[in-house]
Coordinates of N, CA and C and ligand atoms in Angstrom, one line a residue:
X1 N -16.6 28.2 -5.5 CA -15.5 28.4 -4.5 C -14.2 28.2 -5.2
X2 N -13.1 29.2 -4.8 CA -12.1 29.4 -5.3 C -11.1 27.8 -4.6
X3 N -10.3 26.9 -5.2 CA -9.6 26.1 -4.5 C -8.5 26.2 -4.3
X4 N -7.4 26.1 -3.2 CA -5.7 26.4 -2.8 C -5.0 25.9 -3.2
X5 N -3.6 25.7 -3.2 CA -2.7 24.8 -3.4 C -2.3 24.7 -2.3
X6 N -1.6 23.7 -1.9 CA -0.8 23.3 -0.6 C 0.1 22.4 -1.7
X7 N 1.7 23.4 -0.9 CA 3.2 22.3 -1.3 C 3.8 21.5 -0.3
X8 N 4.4 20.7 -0.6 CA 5.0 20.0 0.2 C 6.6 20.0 -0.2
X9 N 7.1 20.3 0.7 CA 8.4 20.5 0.5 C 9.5 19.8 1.7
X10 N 10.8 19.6 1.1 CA 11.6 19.3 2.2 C 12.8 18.3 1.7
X11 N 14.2 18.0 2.1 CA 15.2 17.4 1.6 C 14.0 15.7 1.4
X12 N 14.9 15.3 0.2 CA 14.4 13.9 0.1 C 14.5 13.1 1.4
X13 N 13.5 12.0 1.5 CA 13.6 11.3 2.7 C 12.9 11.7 3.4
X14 N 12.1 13.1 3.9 CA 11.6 13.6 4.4 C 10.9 13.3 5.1
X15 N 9.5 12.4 4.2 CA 8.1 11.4 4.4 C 7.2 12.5 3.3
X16 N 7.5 13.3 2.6 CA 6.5 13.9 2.2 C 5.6 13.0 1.3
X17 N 5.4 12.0 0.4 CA 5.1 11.3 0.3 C 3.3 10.3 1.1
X18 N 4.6 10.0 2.2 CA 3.4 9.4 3.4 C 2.1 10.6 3.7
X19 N 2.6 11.3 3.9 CA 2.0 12.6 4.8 C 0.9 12.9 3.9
X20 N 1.4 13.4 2.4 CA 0.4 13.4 1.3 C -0.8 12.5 1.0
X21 N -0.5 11.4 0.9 CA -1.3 10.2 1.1 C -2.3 10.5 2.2
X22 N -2.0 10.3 3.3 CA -2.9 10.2 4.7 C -3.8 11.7 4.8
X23 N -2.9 13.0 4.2 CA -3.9 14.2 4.5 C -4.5 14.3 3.4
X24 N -4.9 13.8 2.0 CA -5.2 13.7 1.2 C -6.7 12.7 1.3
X25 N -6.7 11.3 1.9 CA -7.3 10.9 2.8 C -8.4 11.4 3.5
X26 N -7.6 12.1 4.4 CA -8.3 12.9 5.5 C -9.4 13.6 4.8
X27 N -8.9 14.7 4.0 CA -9.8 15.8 3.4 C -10.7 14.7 2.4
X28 N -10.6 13.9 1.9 CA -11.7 13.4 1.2 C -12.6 12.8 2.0
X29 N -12.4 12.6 3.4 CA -13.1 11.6 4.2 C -14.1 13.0 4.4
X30 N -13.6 14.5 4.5 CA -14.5 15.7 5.0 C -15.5 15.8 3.8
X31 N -15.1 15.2 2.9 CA -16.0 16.0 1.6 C -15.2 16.9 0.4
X32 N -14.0 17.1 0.8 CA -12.9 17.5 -0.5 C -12.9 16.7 -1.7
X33 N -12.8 17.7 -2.4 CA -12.0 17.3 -3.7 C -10.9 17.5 -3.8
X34 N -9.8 16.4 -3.6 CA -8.7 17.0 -3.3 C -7.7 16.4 -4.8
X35 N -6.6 16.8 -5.1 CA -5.9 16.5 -6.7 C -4.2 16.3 -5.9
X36 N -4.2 15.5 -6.1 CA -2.9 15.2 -5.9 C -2.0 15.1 -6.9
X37 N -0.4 16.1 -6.8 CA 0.3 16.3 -7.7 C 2.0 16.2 -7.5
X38 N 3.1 16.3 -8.8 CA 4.1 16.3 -8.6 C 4.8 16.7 -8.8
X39 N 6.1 17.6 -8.9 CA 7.3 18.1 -9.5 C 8.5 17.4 -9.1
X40 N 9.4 16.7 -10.4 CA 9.2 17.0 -11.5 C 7.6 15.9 -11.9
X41 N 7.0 16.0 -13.2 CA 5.8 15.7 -13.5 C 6.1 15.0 -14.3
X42 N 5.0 14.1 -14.8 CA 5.5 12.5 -16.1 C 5.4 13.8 -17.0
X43 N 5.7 15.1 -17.4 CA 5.6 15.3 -18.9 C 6.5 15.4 -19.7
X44 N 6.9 16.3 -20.7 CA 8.1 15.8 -21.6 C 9.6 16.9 -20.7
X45 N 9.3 17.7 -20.1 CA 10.1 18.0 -19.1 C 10.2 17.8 -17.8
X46 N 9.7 17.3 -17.3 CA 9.7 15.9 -16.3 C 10.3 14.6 -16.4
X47 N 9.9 14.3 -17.8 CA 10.7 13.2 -18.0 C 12.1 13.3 -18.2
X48 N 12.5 14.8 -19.0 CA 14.2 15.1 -19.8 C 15.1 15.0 -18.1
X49 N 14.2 15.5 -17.3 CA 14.8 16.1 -15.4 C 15.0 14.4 -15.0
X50 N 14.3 13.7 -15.2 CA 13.9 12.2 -14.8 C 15.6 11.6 -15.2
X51 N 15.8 11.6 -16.8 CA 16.5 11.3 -17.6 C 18.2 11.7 -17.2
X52 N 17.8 12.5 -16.8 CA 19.2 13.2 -16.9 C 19.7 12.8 -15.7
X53 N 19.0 13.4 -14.4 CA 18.7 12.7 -12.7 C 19.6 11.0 -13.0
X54 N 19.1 10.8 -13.6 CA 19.5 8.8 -13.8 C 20.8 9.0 -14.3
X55 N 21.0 9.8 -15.1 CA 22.6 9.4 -15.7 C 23.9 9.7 -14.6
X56 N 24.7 9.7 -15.2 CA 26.0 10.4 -14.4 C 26.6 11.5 -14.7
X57 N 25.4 11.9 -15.5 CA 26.1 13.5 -15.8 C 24.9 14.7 -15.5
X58 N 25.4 15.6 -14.1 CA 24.4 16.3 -13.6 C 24.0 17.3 -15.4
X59 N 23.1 18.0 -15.0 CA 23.0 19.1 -16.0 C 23.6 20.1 -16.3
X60 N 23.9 21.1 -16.7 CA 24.5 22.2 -15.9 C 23.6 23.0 -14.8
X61 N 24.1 24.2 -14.3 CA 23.3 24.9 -13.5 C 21.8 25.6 -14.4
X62 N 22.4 25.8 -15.3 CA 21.3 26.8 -16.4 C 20.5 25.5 -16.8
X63 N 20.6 24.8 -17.6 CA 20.1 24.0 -18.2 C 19.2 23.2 -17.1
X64 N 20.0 23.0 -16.1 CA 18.5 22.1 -15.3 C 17.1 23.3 -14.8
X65 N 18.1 24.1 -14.3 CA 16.6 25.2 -13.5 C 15.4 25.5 -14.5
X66 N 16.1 25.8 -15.9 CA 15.1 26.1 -17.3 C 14.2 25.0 -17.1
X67 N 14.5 23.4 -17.0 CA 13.7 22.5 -17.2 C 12.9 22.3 -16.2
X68 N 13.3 22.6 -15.1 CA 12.5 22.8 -14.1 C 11.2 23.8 -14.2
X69 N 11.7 25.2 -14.9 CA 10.9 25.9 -15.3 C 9.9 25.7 -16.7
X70 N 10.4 25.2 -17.4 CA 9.5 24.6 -18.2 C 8.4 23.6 -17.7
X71 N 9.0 22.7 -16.6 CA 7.8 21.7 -16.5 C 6.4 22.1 -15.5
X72 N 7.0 23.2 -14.3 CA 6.2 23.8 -13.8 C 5.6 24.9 -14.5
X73 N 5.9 25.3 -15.7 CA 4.7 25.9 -16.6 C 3.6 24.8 -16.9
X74 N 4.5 24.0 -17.4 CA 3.4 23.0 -17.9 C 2.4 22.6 -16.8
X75 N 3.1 22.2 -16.1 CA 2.5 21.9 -14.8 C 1.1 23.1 -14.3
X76 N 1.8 23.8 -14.1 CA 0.5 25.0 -13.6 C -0.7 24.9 -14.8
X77 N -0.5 25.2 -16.0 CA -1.4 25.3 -17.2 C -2.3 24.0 -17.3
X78 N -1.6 22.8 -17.4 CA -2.2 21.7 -17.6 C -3.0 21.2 -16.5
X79 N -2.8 21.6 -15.2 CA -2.9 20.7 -14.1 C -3.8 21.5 -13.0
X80 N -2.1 22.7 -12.3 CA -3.0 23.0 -11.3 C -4.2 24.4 -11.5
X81 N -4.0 25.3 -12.3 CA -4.5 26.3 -12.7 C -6.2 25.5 -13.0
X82 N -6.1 24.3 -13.8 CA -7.7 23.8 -13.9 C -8.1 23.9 -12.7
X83 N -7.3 22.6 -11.6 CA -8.2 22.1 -11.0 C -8.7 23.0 -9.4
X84 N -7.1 24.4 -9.6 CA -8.1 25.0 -8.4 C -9.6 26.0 -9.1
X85 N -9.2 26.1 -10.5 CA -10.6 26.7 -11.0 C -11.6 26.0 -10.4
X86 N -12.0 24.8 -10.3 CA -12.9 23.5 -10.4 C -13.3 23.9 -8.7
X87 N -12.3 24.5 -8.0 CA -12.7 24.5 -6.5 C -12.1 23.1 -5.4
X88 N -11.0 22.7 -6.1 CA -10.1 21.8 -6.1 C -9.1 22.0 -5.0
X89 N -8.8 21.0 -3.8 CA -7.3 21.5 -2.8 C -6.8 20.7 -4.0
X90 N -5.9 21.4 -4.2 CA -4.6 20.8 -4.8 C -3.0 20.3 -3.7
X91 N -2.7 19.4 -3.8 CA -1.6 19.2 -2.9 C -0.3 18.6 -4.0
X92 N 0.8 19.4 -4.4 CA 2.1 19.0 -5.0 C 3.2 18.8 -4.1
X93 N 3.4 17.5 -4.2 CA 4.6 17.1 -3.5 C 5.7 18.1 -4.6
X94 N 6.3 19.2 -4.0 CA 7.5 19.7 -4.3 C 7.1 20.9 -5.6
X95 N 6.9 22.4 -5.1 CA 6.7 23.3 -6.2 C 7.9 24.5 -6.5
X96 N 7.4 25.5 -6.6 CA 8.8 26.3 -6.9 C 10.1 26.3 -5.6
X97 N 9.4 26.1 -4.1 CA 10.6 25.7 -3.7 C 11.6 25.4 -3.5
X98 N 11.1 24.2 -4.4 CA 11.9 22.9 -4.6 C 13.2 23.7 -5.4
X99 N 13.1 24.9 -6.4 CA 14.1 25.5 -7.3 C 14.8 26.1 -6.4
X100 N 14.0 27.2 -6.0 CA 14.7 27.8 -4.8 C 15.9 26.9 -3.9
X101 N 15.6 25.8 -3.4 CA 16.2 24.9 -2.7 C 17.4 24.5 -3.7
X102 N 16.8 23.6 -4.1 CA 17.8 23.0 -5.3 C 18.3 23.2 -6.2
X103 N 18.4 24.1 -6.8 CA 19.0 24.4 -8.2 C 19.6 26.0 -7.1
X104 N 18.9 26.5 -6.2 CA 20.0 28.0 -5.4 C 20.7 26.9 -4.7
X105 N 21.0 25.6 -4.3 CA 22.4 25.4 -3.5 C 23.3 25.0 -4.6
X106 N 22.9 25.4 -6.2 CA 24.4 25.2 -7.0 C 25.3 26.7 -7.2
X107 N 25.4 27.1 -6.1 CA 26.0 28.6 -6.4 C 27.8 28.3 -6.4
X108 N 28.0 27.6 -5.8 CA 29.7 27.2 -6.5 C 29.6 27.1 -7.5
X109 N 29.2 26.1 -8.5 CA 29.4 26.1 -9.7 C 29.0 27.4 -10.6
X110 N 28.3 28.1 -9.6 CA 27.9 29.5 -11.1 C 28.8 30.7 -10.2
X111 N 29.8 30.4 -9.4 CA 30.5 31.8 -8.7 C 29.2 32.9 -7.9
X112 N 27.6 32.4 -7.8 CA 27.2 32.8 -7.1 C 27.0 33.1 -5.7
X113 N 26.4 34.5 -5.0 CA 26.1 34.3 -3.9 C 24.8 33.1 -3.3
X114 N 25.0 33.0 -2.3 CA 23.8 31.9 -1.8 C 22.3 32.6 -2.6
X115 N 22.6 33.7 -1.3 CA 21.1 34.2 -1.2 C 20.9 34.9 -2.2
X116 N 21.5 35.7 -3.3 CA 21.5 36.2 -4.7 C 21.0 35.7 -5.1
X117 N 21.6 33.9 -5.6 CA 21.4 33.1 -6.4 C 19.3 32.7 -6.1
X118 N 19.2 32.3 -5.0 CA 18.2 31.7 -4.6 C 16.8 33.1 -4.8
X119 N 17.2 34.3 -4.6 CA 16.1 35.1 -4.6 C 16.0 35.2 -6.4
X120 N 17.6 35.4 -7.0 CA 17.1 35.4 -8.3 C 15.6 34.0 -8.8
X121 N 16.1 32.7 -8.5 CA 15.3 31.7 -8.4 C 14.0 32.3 -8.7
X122 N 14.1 32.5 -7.3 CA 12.5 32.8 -6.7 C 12.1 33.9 -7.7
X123 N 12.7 34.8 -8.0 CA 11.6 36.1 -8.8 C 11.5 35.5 -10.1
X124 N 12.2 34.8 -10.6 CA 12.4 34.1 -11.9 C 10.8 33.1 -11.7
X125 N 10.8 32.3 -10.9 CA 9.4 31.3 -10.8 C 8.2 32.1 -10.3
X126 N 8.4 33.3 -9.8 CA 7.2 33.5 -9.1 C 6.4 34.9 -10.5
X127 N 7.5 35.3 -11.1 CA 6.7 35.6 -13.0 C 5.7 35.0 -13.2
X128 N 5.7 33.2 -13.5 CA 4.3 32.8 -13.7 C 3.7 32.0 -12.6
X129 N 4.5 31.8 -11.4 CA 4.2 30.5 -10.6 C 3.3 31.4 -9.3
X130 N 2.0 31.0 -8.9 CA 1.6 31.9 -7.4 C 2.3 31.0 -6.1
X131 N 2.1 31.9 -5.3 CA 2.1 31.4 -4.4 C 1.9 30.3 -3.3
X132 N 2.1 29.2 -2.9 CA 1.5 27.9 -3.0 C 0.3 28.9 -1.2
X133 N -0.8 28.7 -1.5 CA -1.8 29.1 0.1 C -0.8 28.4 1.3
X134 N -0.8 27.4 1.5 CA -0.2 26.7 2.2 C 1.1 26.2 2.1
X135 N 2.5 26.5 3.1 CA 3.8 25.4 2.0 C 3.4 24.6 3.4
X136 N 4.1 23.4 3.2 CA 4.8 22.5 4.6 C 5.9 21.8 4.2
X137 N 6.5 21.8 5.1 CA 8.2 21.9 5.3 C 8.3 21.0 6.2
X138 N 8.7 19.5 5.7 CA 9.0 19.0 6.5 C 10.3 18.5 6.9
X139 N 11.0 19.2 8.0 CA 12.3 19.2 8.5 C 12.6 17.7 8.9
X140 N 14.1 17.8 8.3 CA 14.8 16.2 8.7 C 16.2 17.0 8.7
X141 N 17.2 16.6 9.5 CA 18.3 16.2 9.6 C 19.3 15.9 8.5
X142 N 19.9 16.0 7.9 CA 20.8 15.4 6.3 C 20.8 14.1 6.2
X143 N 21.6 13.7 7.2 CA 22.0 12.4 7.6 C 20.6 11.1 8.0
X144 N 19.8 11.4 8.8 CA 18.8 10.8 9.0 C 17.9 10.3 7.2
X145 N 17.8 12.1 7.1 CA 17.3 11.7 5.1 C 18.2 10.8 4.6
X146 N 19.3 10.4 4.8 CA 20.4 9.7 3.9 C 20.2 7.9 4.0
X147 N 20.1 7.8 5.8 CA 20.1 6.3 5.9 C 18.8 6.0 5.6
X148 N 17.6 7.3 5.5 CA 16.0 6.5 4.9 C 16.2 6.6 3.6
X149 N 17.1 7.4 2.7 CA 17.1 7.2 1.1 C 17.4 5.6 0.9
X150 N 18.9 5.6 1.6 CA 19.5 4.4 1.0 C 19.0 3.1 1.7
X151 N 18.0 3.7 2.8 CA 17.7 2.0 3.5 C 16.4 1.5 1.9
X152 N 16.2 2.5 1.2 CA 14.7 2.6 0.0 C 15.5 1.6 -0.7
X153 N 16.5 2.2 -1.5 CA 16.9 1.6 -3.0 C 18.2 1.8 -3.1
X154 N 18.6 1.1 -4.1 CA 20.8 1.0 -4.2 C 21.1 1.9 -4.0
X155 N 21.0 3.1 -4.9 CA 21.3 4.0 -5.2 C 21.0 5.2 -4.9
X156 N 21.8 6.2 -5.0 CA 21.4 8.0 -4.4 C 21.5 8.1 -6.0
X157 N 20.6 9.5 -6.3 CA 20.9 10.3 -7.7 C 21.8 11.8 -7.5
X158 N 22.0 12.4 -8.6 CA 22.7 13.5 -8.6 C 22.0 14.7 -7.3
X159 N 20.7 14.4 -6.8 CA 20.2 15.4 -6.0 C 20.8 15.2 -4.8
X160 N 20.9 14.0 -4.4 CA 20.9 13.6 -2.8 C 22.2 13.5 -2.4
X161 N 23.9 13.1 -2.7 CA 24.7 13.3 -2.0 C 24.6 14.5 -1.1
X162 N 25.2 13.9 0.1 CA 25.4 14.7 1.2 C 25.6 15.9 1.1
X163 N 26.8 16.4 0.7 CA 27.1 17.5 0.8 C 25.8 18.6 -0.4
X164 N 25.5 17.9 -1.1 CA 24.5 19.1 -1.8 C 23.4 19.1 -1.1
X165 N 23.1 18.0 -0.5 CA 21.7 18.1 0.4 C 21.9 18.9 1.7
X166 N 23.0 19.2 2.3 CA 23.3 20.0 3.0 C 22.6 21.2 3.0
X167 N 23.4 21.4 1.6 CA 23.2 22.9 0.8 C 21.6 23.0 0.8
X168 N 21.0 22.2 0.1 CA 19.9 22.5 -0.3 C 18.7 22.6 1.5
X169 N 19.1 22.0 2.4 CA 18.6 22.2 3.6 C 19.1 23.5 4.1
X170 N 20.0 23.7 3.5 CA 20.5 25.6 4.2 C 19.5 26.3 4.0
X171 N 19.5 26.0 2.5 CA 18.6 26.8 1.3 C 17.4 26.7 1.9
X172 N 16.6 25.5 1.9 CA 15.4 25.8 2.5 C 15.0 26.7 3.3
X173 N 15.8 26.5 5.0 CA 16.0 27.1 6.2 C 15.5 28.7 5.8
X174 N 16.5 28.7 5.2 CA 16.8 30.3 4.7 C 15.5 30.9 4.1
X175 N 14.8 30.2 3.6 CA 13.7 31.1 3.0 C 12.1 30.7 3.8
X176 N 12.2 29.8 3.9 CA 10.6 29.1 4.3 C 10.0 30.3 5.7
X177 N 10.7 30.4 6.0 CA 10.4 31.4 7.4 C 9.8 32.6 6.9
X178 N 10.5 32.7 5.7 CA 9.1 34.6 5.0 C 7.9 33.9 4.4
X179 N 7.9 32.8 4.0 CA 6.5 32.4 3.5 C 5.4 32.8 4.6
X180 N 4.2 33.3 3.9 CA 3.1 33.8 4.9 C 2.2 32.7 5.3
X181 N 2.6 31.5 5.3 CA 1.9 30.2 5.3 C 2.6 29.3 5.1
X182 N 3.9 28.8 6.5 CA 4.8 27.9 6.0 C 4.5 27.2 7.6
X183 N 3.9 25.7 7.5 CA 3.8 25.3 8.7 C 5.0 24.1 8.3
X184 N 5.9 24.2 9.5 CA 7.2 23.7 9.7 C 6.9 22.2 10.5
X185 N 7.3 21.1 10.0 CA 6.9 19.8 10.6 C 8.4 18.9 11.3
X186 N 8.3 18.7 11.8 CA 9.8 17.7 12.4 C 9.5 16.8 11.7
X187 N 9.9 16.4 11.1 CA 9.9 15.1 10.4 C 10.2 13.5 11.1
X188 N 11.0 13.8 12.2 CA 11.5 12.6 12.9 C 10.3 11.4 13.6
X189 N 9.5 12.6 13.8 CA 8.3 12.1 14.6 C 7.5 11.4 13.7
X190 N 6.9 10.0 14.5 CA 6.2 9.1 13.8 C 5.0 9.4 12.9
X191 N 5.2 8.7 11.7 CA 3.7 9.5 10.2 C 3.0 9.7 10.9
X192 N 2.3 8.7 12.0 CA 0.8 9.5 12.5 C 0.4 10.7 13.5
X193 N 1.2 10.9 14.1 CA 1.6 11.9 14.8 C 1.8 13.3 14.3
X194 N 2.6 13.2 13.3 CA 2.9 14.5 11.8 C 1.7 14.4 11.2
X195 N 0.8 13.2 11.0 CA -0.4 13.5 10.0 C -1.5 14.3 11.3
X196 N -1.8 14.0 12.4 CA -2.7 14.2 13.4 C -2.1 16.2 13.4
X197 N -1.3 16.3 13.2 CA -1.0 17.7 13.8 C -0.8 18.6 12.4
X198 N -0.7 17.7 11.4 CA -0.4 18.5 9.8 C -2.4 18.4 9.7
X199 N -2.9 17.7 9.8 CA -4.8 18.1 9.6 C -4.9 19.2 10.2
X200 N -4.9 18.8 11.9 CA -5.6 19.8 12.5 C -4.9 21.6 12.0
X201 N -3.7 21.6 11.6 CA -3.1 23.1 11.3 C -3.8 23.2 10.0
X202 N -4.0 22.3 9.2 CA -4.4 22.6 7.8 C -6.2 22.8 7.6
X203 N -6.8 21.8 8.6 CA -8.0 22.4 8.7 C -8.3 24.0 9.6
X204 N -7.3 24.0 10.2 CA -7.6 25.4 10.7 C -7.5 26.6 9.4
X205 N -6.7 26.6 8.6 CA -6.6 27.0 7.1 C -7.9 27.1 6.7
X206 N -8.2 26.2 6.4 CA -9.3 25.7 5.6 C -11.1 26.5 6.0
X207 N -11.1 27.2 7.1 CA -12.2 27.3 7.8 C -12.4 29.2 7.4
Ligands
TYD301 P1 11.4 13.7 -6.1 O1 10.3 14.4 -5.3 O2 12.4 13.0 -5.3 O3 10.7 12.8 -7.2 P2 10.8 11.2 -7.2 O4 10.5 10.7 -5.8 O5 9.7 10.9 -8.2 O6 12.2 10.9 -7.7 O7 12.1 14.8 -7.0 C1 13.3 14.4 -7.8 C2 14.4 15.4 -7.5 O8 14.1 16.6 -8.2 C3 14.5 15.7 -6.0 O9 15.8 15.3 -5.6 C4 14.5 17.2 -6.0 C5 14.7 17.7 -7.4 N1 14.0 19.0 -7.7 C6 14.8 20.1 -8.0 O10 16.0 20.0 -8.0 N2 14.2 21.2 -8.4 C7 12.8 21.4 -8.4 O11 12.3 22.5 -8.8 C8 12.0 20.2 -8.1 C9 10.5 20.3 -8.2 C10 12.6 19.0 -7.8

């Protein structure tokens, strides 16, 4: 048996995290093999994104998306490409999306259009990246993601000020709706509630 990916996507703060955990959980309680994964990844472009994220000097526009693209090569070769051979659900918290999202809401700084910018993204990752079977999107508010970032830890990094997270939730908005498998989650509503209704849509998938 051939195994899916399922992504998880959505502004930081989200819960994707939680959600991962508990449906991860779930499908092993059924009998899955399920692989839980991440973007960016511990590898050596994962780490450079890590590295950079921490300092006070964003990347440029070119320079971050590359590394992005680098680590999701690595990432698919090393990781997910085995384990759906194996007949594996694979679940990555944050996959090409995530570029699309984040690296298309830097279109001021490159004089791009939004949606230009973001489709280029996308044809650029989807060269070696498939499809994720499943995305989920789980919708928050800016502001709500903001007071659960900072209620977490001191500090916001280069991704999460407001106004880019803005951007990057436009960005999302804007694309997730053509995906052929994008189940959209409110995020506001309590983890078990999102997890009870993220199974049941996902085992319907599954069948
Ligand atoms: P995140 O999921 O928050 O990782 P962690 O919880 O380990 O810090 O990812 C870190 C940031 O990377 C997040 O703000 C979104 C950003 N990101 C991109 O800008 N582009 C991408 O392609 C991916 C995968 C992540």
């Amino acid at each position: 048996m051939k195994g899916i990916l399922i992504a998880f996507e959505g502004i930081d703060g989200a819960g994707k995290s939680t959600q991962i955990r508990m449906l991860a959980e779930h499908l092993r309680a059924l009998g899955h093999t399920v692989c839980v994964t991440a973007e960016p990844t511990k590898g050596q472009f994962g780490q450079k994104i890590r590295e950079a994220a921490n300092s006070h000097h964003r990347l440029s526009p070119e320079a971050e998306r590359e590394l992005f693209v680098l680590d999701r090569r690595e990432h698919l070769e090393t990781c997910i490409f085995p384990a759906i051979a194996r007949g594996e659900i694979v679940i990555s918290d944050r996959y090409l999306y995530s570029s699309v999202a984040y690296q298309g809401a830097r279109y001021d700084e490159t004089g791009a259009d939004p949606a230009t910018l973001q489709h280029e993204i996308y044809v650029q990752n989807r060269a070696f990246a498939p499809e994720a079977d499943i995305l989920v999107y789980m919708k928050l508010d800016v502001d709500t993601a903001i007071s659960r970032i900072s209620a977490g830890r001191q500090s916001m990094d280069a991704f999460e000020t407001r106004n880019n997270l803005i951007k990057v939730a436009e960005a999302f908005e804007r694309f997730i709706p053509k995906h052929p498998h994008a189940i959209v989650i409110d995020a506001m509503q309590p983890p078990e509630v999102i997890a009870a209704s993220l199974f049941d849509q996902i085992r319907g998938c599954l069948e």
